[in-house]
Short mmCIF file of C-alpha atoms and ligand atoms in Angstrom, two decimals:
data_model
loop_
_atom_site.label_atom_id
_atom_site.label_comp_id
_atom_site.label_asym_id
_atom_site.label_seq_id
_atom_site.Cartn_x
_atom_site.Cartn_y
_atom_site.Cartn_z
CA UNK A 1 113.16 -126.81 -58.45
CA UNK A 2 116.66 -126.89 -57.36
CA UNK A 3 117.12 -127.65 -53.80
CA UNK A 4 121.47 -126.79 -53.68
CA UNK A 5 121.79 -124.89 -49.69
CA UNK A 6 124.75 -123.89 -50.91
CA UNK A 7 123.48 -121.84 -53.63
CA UNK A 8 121.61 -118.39 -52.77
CA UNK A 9 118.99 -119.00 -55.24
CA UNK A 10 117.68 -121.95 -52.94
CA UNK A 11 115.68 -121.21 -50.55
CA UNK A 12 116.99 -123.13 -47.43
CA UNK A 13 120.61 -120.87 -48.18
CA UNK A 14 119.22 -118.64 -46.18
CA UNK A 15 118.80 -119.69 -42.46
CA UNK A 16 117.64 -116.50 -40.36
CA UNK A 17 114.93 -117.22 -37.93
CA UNK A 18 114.40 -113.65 -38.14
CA UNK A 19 112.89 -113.30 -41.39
CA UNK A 20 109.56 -113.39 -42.12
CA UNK A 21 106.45 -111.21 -42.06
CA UNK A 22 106.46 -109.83 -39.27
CA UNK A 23 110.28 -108.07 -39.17
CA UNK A 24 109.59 -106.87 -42.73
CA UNK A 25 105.69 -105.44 -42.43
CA UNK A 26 107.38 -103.74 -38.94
CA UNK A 27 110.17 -102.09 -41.19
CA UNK A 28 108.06 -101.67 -44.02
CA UNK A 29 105.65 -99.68 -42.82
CA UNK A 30 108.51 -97.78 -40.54
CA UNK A 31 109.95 -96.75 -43.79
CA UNK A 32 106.38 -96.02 -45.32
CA UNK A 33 105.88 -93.03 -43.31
CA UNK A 34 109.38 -91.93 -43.29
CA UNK A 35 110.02 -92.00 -46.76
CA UNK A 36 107.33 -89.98 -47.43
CA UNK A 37 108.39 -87.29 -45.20
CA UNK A 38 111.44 -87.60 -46.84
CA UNK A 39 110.07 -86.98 -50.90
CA UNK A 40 107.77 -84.28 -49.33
CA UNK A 41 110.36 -82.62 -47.49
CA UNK A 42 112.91 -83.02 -50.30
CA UNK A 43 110.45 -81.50 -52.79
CA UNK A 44 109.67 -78.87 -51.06
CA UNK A 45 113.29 -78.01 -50.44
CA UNK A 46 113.50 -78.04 -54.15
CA UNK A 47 110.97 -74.89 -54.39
CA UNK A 48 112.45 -72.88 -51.83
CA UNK A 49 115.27 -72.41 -54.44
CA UNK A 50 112.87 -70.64 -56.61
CA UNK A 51 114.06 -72.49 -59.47
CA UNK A 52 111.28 -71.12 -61.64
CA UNK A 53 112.13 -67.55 -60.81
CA UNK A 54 115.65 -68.00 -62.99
CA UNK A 55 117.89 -70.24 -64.21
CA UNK A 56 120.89 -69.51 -62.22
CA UNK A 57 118.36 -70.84 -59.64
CA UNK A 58 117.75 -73.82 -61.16
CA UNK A 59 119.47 -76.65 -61.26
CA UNK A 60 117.59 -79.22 -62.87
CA UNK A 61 116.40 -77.30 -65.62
CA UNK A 62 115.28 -80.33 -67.67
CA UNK A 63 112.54 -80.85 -65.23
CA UNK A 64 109.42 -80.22 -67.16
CA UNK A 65 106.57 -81.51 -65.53
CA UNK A 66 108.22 -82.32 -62.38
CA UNK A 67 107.95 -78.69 -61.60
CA UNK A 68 104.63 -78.49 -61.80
CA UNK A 69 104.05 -78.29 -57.88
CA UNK A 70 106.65 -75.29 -57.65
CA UNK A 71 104.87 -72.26 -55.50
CA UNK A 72 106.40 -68.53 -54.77
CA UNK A 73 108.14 -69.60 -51.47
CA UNK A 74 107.33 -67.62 -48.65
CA UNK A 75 109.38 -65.50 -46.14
CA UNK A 76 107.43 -66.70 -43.08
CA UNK A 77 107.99 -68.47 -40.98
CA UNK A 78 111.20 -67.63 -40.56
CA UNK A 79 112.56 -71.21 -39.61
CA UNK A 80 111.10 -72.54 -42.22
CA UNK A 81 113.68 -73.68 -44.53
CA UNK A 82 116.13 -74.24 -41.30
CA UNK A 83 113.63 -76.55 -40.52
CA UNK A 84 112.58 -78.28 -43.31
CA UNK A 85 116.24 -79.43 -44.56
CA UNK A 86 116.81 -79.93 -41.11
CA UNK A 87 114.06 -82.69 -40.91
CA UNK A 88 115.44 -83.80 -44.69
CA UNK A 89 118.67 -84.63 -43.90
CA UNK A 90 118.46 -85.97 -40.17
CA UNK A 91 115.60 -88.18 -40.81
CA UNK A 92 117.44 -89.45 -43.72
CA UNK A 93 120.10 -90.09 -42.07
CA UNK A 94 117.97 -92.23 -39.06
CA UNK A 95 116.42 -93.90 -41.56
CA UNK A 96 119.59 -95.88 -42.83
CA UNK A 97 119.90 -98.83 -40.69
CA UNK A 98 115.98 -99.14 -41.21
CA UNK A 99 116.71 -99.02 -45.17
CA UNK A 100 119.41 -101.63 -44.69
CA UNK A 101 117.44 -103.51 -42.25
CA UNK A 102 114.20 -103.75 -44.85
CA UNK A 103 116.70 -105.11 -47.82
CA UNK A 104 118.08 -107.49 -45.75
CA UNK A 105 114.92 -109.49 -44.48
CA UNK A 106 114.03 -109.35 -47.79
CA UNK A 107 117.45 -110.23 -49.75
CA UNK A 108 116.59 -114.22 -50.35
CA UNK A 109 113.59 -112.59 -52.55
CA UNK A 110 116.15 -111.03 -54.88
CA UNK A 111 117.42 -114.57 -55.90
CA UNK A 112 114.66 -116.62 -56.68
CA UNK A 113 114.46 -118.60 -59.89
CA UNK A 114 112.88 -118.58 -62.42
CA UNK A 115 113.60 -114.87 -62.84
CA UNK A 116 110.00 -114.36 -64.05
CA UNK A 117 106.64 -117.17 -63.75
CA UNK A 118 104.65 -114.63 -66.54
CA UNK A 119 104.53 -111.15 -66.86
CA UNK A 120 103.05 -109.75 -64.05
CA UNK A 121 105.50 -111.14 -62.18
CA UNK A 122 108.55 -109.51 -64.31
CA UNK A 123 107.40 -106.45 -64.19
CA UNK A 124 107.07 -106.71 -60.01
CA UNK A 125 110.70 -107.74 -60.16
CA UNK A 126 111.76 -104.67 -62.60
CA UNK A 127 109.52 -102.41 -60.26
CA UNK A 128 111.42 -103.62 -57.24
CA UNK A 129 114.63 -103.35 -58.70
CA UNK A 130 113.83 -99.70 -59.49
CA UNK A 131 112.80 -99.85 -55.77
CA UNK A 132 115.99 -101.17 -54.24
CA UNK A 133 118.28 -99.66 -56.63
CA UNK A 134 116.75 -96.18 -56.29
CA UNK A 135 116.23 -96.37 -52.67
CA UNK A 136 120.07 -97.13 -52.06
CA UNK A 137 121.10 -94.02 -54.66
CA UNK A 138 119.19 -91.31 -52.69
CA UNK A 139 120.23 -92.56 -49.67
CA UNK A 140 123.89 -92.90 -51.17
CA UNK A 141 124.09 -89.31 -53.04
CA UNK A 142 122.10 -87.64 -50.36
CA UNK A 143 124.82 -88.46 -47.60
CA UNK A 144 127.93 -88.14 -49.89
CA UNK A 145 126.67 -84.20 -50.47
CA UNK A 146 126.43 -83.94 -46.54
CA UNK A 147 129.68 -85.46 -46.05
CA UNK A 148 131.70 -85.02 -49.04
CA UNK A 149 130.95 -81.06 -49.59
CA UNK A 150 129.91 -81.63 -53.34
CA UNK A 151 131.56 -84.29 -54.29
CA UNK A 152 129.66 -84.63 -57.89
CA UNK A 153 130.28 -80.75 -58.93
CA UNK A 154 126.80 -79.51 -60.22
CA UNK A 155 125.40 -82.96 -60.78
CA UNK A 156 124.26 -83.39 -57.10
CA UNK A 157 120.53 -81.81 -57.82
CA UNK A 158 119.84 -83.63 -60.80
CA UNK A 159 120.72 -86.92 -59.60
CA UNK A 160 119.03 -86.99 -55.98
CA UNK A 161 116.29 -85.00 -57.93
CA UNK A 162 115.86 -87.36 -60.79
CA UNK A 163 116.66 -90.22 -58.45
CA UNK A 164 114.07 -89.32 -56.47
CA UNK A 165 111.23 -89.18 -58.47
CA UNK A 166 112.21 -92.51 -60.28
CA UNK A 167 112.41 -93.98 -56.60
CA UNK A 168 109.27 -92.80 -55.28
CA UNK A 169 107.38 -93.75 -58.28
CA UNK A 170 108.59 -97.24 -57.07
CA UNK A 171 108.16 -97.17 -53.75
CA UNK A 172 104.11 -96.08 -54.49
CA UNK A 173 103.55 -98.92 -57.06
CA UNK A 174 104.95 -100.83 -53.86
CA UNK A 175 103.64 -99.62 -51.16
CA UNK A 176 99.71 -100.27 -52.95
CA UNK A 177 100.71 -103.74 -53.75
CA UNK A 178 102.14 -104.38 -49.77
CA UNK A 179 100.85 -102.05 -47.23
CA UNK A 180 97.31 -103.85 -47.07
CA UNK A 181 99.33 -107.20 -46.23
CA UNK A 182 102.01 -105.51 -43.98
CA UNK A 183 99.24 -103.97 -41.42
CA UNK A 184 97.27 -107.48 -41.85
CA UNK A 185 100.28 -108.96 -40.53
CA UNK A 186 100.82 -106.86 -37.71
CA UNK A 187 97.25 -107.29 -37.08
CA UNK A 188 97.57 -111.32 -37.12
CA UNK A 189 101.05 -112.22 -36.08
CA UNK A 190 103.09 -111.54 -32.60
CA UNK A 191 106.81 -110.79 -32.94
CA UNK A 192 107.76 -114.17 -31.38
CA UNK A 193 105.65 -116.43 -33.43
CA UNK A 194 107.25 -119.42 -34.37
CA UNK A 195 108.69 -119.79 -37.67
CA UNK A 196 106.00 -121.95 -38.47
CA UNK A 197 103.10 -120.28 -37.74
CA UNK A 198 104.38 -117.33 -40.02
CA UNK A 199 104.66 -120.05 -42.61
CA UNK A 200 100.78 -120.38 -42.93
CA UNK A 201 100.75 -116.76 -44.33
CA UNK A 202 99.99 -116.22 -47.83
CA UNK A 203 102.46 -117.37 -50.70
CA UNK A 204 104.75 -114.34 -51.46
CA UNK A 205 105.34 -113.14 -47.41
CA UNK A 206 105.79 -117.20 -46.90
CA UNK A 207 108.83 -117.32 -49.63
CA UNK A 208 110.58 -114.93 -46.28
CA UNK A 209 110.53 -117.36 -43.68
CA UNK A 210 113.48 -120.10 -43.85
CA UNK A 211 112.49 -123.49 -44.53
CA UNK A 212 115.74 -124.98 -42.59
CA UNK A 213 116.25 -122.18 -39.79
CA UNK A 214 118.79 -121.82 -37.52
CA UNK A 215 118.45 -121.72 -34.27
CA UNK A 216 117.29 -118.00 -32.62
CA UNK A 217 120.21 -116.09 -31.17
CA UNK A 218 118.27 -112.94 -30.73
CA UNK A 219 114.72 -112.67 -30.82
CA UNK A 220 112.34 -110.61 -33.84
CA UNK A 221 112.09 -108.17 -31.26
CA UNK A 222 115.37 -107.87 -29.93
CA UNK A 223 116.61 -107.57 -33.84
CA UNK A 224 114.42 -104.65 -33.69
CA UNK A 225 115.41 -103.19 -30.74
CA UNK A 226 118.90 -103.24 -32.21
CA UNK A 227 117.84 -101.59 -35.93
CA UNK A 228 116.46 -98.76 -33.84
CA UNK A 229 119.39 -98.54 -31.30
CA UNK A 230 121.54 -97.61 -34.53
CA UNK A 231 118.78 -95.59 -35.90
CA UNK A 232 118.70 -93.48 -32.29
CA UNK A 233 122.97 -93.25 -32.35
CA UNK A 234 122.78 -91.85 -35.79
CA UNK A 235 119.77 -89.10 -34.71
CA UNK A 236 122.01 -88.36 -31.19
CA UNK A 237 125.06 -87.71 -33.35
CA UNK A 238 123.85 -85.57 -36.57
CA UNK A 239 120.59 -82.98 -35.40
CA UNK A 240 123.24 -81.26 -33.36
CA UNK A 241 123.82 -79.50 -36.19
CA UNK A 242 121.30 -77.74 -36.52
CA UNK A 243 121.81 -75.72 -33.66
CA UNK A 244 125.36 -73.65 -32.53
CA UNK A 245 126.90 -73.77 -29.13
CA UNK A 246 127.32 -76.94 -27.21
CA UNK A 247 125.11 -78.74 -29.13
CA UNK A 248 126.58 -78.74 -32.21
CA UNK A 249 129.47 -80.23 -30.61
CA UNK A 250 127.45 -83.65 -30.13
CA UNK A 251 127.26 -83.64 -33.91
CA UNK A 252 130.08 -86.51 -34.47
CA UNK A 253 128.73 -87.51 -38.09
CA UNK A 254 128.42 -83.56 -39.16
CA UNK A 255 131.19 -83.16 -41.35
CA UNK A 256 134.19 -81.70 -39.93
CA UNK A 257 137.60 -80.41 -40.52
CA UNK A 258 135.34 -77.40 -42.75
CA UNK A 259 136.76 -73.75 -42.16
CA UNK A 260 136.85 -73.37 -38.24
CA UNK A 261 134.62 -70.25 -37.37
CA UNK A 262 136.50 -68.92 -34.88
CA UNK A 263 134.58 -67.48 -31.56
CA UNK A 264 133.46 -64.15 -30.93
CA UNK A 265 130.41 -62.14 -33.12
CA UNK A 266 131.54 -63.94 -36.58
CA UNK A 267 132.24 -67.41 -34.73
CA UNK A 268 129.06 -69.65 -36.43
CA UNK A 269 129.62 -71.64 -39.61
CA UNK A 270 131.10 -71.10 -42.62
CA UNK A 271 130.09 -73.16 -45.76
CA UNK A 272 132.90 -71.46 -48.29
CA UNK A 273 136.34 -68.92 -47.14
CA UNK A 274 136.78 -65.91 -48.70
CA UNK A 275 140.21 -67.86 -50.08
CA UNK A 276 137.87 -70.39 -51.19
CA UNK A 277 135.87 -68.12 -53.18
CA UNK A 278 138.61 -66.44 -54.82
CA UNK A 279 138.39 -63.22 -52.62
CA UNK A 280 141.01 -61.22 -52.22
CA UNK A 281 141.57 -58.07 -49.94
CA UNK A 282 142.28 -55.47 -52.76
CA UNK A 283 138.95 -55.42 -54.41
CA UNK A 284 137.28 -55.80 -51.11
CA UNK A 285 138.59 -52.73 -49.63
CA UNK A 286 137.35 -49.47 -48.96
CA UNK A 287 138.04 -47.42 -51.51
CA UNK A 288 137.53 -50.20 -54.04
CA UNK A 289 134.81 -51.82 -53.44
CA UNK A 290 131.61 -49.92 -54.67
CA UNK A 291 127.61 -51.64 -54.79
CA UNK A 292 126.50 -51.39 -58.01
CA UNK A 293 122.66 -51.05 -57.59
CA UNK A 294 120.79 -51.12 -61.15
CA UNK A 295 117.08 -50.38 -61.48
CA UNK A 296 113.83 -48.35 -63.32
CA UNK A 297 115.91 -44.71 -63.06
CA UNK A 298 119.13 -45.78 -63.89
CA UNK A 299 122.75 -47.08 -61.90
CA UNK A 300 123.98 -45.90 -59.18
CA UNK A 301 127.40 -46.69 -56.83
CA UNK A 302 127.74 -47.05 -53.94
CA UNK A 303 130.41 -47.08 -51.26
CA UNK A 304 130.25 -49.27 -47.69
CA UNK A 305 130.57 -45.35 -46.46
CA UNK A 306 127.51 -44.53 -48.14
CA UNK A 307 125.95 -47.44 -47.78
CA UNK A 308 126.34 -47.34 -43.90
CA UNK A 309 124.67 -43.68 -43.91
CA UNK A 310 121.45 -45.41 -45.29
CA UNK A 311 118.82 -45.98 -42.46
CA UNK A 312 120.22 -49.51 -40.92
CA UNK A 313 117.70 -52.14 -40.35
CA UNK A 314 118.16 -55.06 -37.64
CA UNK A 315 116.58 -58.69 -38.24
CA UNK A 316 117.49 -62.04 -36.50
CA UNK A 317 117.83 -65.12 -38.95
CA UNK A 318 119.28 -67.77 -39.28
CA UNK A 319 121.97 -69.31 -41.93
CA UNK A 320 120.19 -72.77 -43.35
CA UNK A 321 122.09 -75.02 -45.73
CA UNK A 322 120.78 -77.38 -48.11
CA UNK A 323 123.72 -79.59 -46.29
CA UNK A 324 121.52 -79.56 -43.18
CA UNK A 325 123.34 -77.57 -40.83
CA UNK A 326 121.87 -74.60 -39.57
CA UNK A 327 122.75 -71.34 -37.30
CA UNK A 328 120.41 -70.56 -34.58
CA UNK A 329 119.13 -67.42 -35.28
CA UNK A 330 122.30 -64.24 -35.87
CA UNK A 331 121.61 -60.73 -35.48
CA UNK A 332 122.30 -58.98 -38.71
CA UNK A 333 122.43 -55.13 -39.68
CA UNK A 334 122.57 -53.53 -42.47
CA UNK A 335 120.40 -52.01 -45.60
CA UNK A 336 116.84 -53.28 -45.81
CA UNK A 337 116.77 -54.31 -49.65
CA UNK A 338 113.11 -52.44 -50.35
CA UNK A 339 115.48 -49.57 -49.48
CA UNK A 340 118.08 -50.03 -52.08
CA UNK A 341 115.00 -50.49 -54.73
CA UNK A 342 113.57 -47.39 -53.95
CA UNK A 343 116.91 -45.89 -54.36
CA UNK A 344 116.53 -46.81 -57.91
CA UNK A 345 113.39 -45.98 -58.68
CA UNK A 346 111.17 -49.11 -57.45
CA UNK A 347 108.80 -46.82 -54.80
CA UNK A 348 106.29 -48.45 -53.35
CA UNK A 349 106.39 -51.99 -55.62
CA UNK A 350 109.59 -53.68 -55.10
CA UNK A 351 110.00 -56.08 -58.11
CA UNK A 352 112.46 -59.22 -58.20
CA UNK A 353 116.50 -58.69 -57.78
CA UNK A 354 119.49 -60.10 -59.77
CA UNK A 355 122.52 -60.69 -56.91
CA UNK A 356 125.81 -61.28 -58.35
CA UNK A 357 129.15 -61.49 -56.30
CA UNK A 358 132.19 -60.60 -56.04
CA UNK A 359 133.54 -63.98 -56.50
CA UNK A 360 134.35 -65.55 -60.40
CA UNK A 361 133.51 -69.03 -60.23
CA UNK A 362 131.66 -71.39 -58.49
CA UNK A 363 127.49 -72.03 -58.81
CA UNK A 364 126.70 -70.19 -56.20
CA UNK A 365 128.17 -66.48 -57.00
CA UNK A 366 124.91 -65.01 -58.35
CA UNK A 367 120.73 -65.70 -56.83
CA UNK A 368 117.89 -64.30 -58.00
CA UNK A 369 115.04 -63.22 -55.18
CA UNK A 370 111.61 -62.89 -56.00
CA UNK A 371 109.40 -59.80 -55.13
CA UNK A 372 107.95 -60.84 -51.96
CA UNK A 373 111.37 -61.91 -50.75
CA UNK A 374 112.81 -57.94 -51.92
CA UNK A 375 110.16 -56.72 -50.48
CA UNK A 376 110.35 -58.37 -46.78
CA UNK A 377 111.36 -55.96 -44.40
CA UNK A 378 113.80 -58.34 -43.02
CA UNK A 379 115.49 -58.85 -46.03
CA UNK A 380 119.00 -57.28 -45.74
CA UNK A 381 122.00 -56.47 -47.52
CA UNK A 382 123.87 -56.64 -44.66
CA UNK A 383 127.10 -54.88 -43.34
CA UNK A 384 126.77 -56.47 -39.33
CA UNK A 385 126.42 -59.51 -38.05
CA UNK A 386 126.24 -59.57 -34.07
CA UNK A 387 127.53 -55.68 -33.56
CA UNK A 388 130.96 -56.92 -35.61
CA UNK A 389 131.37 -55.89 -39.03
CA UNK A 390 131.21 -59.37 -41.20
CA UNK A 391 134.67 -61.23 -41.25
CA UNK A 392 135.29 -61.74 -45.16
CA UNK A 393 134.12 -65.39 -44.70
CA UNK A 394 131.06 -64.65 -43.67
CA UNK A 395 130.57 -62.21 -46.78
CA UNK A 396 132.60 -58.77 -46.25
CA UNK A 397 132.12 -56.17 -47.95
CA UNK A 398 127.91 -57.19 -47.47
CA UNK A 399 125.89 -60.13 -47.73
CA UNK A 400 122.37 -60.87 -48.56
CA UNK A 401 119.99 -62.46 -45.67
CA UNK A 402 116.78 -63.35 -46.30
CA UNK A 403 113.99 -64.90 -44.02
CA UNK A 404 112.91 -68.30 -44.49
CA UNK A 405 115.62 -69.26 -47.71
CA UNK A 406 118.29 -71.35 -48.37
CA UNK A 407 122.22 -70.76 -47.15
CA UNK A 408 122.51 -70.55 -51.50
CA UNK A 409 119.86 -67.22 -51.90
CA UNK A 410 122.12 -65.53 -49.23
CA UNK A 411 125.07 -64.48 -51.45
CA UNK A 412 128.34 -62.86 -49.56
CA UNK A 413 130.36 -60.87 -51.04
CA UNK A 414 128.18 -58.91 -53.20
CA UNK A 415 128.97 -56.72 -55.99
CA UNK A 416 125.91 -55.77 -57.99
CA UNK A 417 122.36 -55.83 -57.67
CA UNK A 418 119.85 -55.45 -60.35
CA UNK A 419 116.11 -54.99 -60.06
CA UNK A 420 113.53 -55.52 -62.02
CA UNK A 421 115.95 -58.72 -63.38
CA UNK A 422 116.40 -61.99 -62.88
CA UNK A 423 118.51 -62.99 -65.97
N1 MTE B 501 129.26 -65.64 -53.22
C1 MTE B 501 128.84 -66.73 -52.56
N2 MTE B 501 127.83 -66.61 -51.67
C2 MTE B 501 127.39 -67.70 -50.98
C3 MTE B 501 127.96 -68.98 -51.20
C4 MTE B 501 129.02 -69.08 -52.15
O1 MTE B 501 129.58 -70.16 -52.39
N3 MTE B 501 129.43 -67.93 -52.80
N4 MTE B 501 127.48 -70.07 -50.51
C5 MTE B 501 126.10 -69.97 -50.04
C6 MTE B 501 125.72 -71.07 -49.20
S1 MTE B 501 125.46 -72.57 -49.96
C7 MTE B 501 125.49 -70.92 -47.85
S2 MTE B 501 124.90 -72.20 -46.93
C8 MTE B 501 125.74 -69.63 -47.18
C9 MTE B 501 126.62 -69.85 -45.98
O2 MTE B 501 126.90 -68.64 -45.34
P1 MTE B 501 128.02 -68.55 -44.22
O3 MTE B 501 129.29 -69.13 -44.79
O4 MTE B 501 128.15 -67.12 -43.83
O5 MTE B 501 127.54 -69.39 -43.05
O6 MTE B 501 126.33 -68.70 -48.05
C10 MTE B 501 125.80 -68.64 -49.34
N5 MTE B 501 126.39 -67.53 -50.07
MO1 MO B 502 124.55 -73.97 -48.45
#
């Protein structure tokens, strides 16, 4: 073989006293457990859209199989979506300089020649490069979303989606191939072993030490030290938003510059203006605006007048977004929406609802809620938030709130509701 320094296919290019078996089986198996939690927590984020229930709820709708795991998501607890993306997307987030860490104690592996010694070993290099390559697109499309507000219009679920089952079918294949090695390391090795020692390990960890290191300027465990220093910055400066108040002004990576809320009874985030939406005061007001409630005995509509004569129900939830931010829990007011069934003809069964807005464009203008969501008694179309009437950005005229789902099943600025349909 070709002994050239200066080329990174050699192996003494790469001079690190830091590499080797230990740093990476550390990582590794940090990222094991976390990336796991991740793909759990992302699936199951998936099926609290209810993407089975209709297709305006679906946004991978090629999915086939990959649905198979989808369930009838539950309205208890009533954190539980707030929680679960809240998990998703701050974990994912800590995870990065781990991620970035992990590729680059074991970057000199991506360059070694001959691509392939026989076919077992090409297919562990196509594996990995599914690995690394997938690995660095969730990671990529899944903060760009966060940051960026939908910066790939529509395409955002099937990519991370997609991505992510191509990724974790890589990272298994992987992870049964390295994890027996990785916690044999950790069993055999100390952090400050001597590059040498580490060299006795088997062949493929030994092809991570350096055979010409430089001298240490930091130690294996000091290197570590500083991955999860970055790791604990990032977690210090992004779960503040899940909360309002003073917390959420320690969240420095959140994404700001976004519609200011304002103080007072309305004053916790908004993901899209009224303006945004297209909403304009006219058809909003009083004497225009009418709920168009469709069901078993026919259509009826109704007026916010009207509407506000109904027996009002109170519930506290909270606003979760698939972004990762979150409201503590708001105190909302309004018409419970086993009410406005019965109104048309749905007694004592409340079946599934078709919500569609006010608003023209835009994917999220029209949810469909399944039965046991309808039939929640803290399910709301709501008029109040906080004692205030809602501000049109939070969904004036009313807005849907329902326990446990996602900021997208709570539609604002609704116009019609139809039961028994889910189109
Ligand atoms: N009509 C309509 N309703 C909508 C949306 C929208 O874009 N249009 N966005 C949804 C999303 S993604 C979230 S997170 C919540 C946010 O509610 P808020 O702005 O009152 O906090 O509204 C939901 N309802
Ligand atoms: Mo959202």
């Amino acid at each position: 073989m070709r002994d050239d320094s200066r080329l990174p296919t050699s192996p003494g290019f790469w001079r690190s006293p830091l590499r080797g078996p230990w740093f990476t089986s550390v990582l590794g198996l940090v990222l094991l457990v976390g990336i796991t939690v991740l793909f759990v927590t992302g699936l199951v984020s998936y099926a609290a859209y209810n993407p089975d229930l209709s297709p305006v709820n679906d946004k991978t709708p090629d999915k086939g199989i990959l649905g198979f795991y989808l369930f009838a998501w539950p309205t208890d607890p009533h954190w539980l979506y707030r929680v679960n993306q809240g998990v998703h997307v701050t974990l994912g987030v800590t995870l990065i300089p781990v991620l970035l860490a992990k590729l680059w104690s074991v970057v000199p592996k991506l360059f070694v020649l001959p691509p392939a010694r026989s076919l077992a070993h090409a297919l562990e290099r196509i594996s990995l490069l599914l690995l690394v390559g997938g690995g660095l697109f969730e990671f990529t499309t899944g903060v760009l979303n966060v940051q960026l507000d939908y910066v790939f219009p529509g395409s955002f679920y099937p990519l991370h989606f997609y991505g992510a089952w191509v990724f974790f079918a890589a990272f298994v294949a992987h992870a049964v191939l390295k994890v027996p090695a990785a916690v044999r390391n950790l069993r055999r090795l100390r952090a400050e072993e001597p590059v040498s020692s580490q060299e006795s390990a088997p062949a493929p960890e030994r092809e991570l030490v350096s055979p010409r290191p430089d001298p240490a300027t930091v130690s294996r465990r000091g290197a570590l030290w500083f991955v999860g220093g970055g790791s604990l910055l990032l977690f210090a400066t992004t779960a503040g938003q899940n909360f309002d108040g003073p917390l959420r002004r320690t969240a420095l990576l959140a994404p700001h510059g976004g519609p200011d809320p304002g103080s007072g009874p309305n004053g916790f985030q908004i993901n899209k203006t009224a303006a945004y939406a297209g909403i304009t005061a006219p058809e909003t007001d009083e004497d225009a605006w009418r709920l168009v409630v469709t069901g078993r005995t026919g259509t009826l509509r109704l007026s916010r007048a009207q509407l506000g004569e109904l027996p009002l129900h109170s519930a506290a939830l909270p606003i979760a977004c698939v972004e990762g931010w979150s409201t503590s829990d708001q105190w909302w007011r309004g018409v419970r929406l086993r009410d406005l069934a019965a109104l048309v003809g749905h007694d004592d069964d409340p079946p599934d609802v078709f919500v569609e807005s006010l608003q023209r464009r835009g994917a999220f203008r029209h949810a469909a809620l399944r039965a046991n969501q309808v039939a929640d008694p803290r399910s709301l179309l709501a008029l109040y938030v906080n004692g205030e009437p809602l501000t049109p950005d939070h969904g004036y005229p009313a807005r849907v709130i329902v326990p446990a789902a996602p900021g997208v099943l709570n539609t604002k600025w609704v116009a019609r509701m139809t039961f028994g349909e889910t189109r």
